[in-house]
Amino acid sequence: MSDVLKVGTYTFNSRLIVGSGKYKDFETTKAATEASDAEMITVAIRRVNITDPGKENLLDYIDPKKYTILPNTAGCFNAEDAVRTLRLAREAGGWDLVKLEVLGDMETLYPNVVETIKAAETLVAEGFQVMVYTNDDPIVARRLEEVGCVAVMPLGNPIGSGRGLANPFNIRVIKQRANVPIVVDAGIGTASDAAKAMELGADAALINTAIAEARDECLMATAMRDAVRAGRAAFLAGRMQKRAFANASSPTEGYIWD
Amino acid sequence: MSDNIDIQLNGETQSVAAVNLAQLVVELGLEQRMIAIERNLEVVPKSQYDVTRLHEGDRIELVHMIGGG
């Protein structure tokens, strides 16, 4: 059965999106990304270190012809900086599919949804296909969809916290009311968190720290790959209803003592 | 060196010999790199590098892609 993920004009077979931050070196970034089977990978935009231009670059290891590069606006705290950053990203690589995140403060890294909406409006008007990081708020999620974002990406928990899904109910509510893909972004700490997100109906999961900070990055990448697949399959299969009491799995007739 | 001009390059004052962005990219050894340039808050398309002249005090941002989540 074909179960592709459609985001804007793009189509993907993998429902795992990975980040490229926090790895100890580029070899590990490459190996873990390959192990994950992800087709989309986020990157950050930063000033070139002009005193050392010959230094190796992430894109020497992550081939933009092989992966869909998703430039992000990590570190932006207002709409203007986020828009500037993504305009530069589009010029650098020609990418129009982008990850918008506008943060509210350094300690929590929670999104500033007011600035996020403002940035999204500008970017959509300029022809970007915006995948937007946001809070797990169904009202804001809907607003971002109305603004024209091609995917809404509510957090499971704060960025880099690995605490799993703080509010599974909200993820489900956001998904039930959405007409664009919902991607759980941030907070996933281990495979069961990813599976849970997918079982709730999320269309994809975006994972960085949980893979990059695992003792064995490649093994965790495969665990996340499998968890996302398993969770998705369970969602599509439709889980059984929970019961208050036991319900025998073997027939309750034909006993030898009857 | 007397023909050099001072620009603000990635937030630092830098004396450069380049007269346009195409020459700046070569001067910095970045011609093989996937980069983007903003001049005075406006993104400059690559096709315009050789006709975009540098002026004293120009604010140039030169960026590339690094690991991020």
PDB file of C-alpha atoms in Angstrom, chain A residues 19-21 42-50 53-60 64 72 84 87-88 91-93 95 99 101 206 208, chain B residues 9-12 14 28-30 33-38 41-47 49 59-69:
ATOM      1  CA  GLY A  19      18.119  17.329  12.120  1.00  0.00           C
ATOM      2  CA  SER A  20      21.836  17.755  11.491  1.00  0.00           C
ATOM      3  CA  GLY A  21      22.797  19.543  14.712  1.00  0.00           C
ATOM      4  CA  THR A  42      17.179  20.348   8.582  1.00  0.00           C
ATOM      5  CA  VAL A  43      20.166  22.687   8.432  1.00  0.00           C
ATOM      6  CA  ALA A  44      20.945  26.031  10.057  1.00  0.00           C
ATOM      7  CA  ILE A  45      22.125  29.183   8.301  1.00  0.00           C
ATOM      8  CA  ARG A  46      25.106  30.941   9.849  1.00  0.00           C
ATOM      9  CA  ARG A  47      27.875  33.348   8.952  1.00  0.00           C
ATOM     10  CA  VAL A  48      30.815  31.803   7.120  1.00  0.00           C
ATOM     11  CA  ASN A  49      33.992  31.818   9.172  1.00  0.00           C
ATOM     12  CA  ILE A  50      35.958  33.947   6.730  1.00  0.00           C
ATOM     13  CA  PRO A  53      37.117  29.271   4.294  1.00  0.00           C
ATOM     14  CA  GLY A  54      38.650  25.922   3.361  1.00  0.00           C
ATOM     15  CA  LYS A  55      37.120  24.161   6.343  1.00  0.00           C
ATOM     16  CA  GLU A  56      34.908  21.186   5.618  1.00  0.00           C
ATOM     17  CA  ASN A  57      31.231  21.851   5.336  1.00  0.00           C
ATOM     18  CA  LEU A  58      28.120  19.893   6.313  1.00  0.00           C
ATOM     19  CA  LEU A  59      27.024  19.732   2.677  1.00  0.00           C
ATOM     20  CA  ASP A  60      30.252  17.926   1.774  1.00  0.00           C
ATOM     21  CA  PRO A  64      21.645  18.127  -1.428  1.00  0.00           C
ATOM     22  CA  ASN A  72      15.705  26.459   9.464  1.00  0.00           C
ATOM     23  CA  ARG A  84      16.087  37.408   6.208  1.00  0.00           C
ATOM     24  CA  ARG A  87      15.700  34.508   1.887  1.00  0.00           C
ATOM     25  CA  LEU A  88      19.429  33.818   2.169  1.00  0.00           C
ATOM     26  CA  GLU A  91      19.461  32.052  -2.618  1.00  0.00           C
ATOM     27  CA  ALA A  92      22.175  29.690  -1.338  1.00  0.00           C
ATOM     28  CA  GLY A  93      20.573  26.434  -2.392  1.00  0.00           C
ATOM     29  CA  TRP A  95      15.323  25.688  -1.563  1.00  0.00           C
ATOM     30  CA  LYS A  99      11.398  25.242   8.481  1.00  0.00           C
ATOM     31  CA  GLU A 101      10.887  28.697  13.898  1.00  0.00           C
ATOM     32  CA  LEU A 206      11.225  15.583  13.328  1.00  0.00           C
ATOM     33  CA  ASN A 208      17.552  15.608  16.115  1.00  0.00           C
TER      34      ASN A 208
ATOM     35  CA  LEU B   9      31.890  41.713   6.640  1.00  0.00           C
ATOM     36  CA  ASN B  10      29.908  39.372   8.907  1.00  0.00           C
ATOM     37  CA  GLY B  11      29.920  42.018  11.595  1.00  0.00           C
ATOM     38  CA  GLU B  12      33.660  42.806  11.445  1.00  0.00           C
ATOM     39  CA  GLN B  14      37.451  44.142   6.868  1.00  0.00           C
ATOM     40  CA  LEU B  28      37.852  34.994   0.362  1.00  0.00           C
ATOM     41  CA  GLY B  29      38.394  31.626  -1.351  1.00  0.00           C
ATOM     42  CA  LEU B  30      34.690  30.754  -1.351  1.00  0.00           C
ATOM     43  CA  ARG B  33      31.120  26.930  -1.603  1.00  0.00           C
ATOM     44  CA  MET B  34      27.358  26.956  -1.404  1.00  0.00           C
ATOM     45  CA  ILE B  35      26.861  30.391   0.093  1.00  0.00           C
ATOM     46  CA  ALA B  36      24.518  33.349  -0.014  1.00  0.00           C
ATOM     47  CA  ILE B  37      25.244  37.042   0.345  1.00  0.00           C
ATOM     48  CA  GLU B  38      23.214  39.862   1.775  1.00  0.00           C
ATOM     49  CA  LEU B  41      19.961  43.836   4.204  1.00  0.00           C
ATOM     50  CA  GLU B  42      19.126  42.819   0.615  1.00  0.00           C
ATOM     51  CA  VAL B  43      19.879  39.345  -0.696  1.00  0.00           C
ATOM     52  CA  VAL B  44      21.998  39.524  -3.836  1.00  0.00           C
ATOM     53  CA  PRO B  45      21.344  36.817  -6.461  1.00  0.00           C
ATOM     54  CA  LYS B  46      24.470  35.004  -7.638  1.00  0.00           C
ATOM     55  CA  SER B  47      23.836  36.253 -11.165  1.00  0.00           C
ATOM     56  CA  TYR B  49      27.666  39.263  -8.070  1.00  0.00           C
ATOM     57  CA  ARG B  59      27.272  45.719   5.363  1.00  0.00           C
ATOM     58  CA  ILE B  60      27.896  42.306   3.863  1.00  0.00           C
ATOM     59  CA  GLU B  61      26.561  39.089   5.369  1.00  0.00           C
ATOM     60  CA  LEU B  62      28.025  35.945   3.912  1.00  0.00           C
ATOM     61  CA  VAL B  63      26.332  32.754   5.098  1.00  0.00           C
ATOM     62  CA  HIS B  64      26.384  29.015   4.586  1.00  0.00           C
ATOM     63  CA  MET B  65      24.664  25.911   5.907  1.00  0.00           C
ATOM     64  CA  ILE B  66      25.744  24.204   9.101  1.00  0.00           C
ATOM     65  CA  GLY B  67      24.297  21.465  11.288  1.00  0.00           C
ATOM     66  CA  GLY B  68      21.036  22.372  12.965  1.00  0.00           C
ATOM     67  CA  GLY B  69      17.738  20.919  14.101  1.00  0.00           C
TER      68      GLY B  69
END
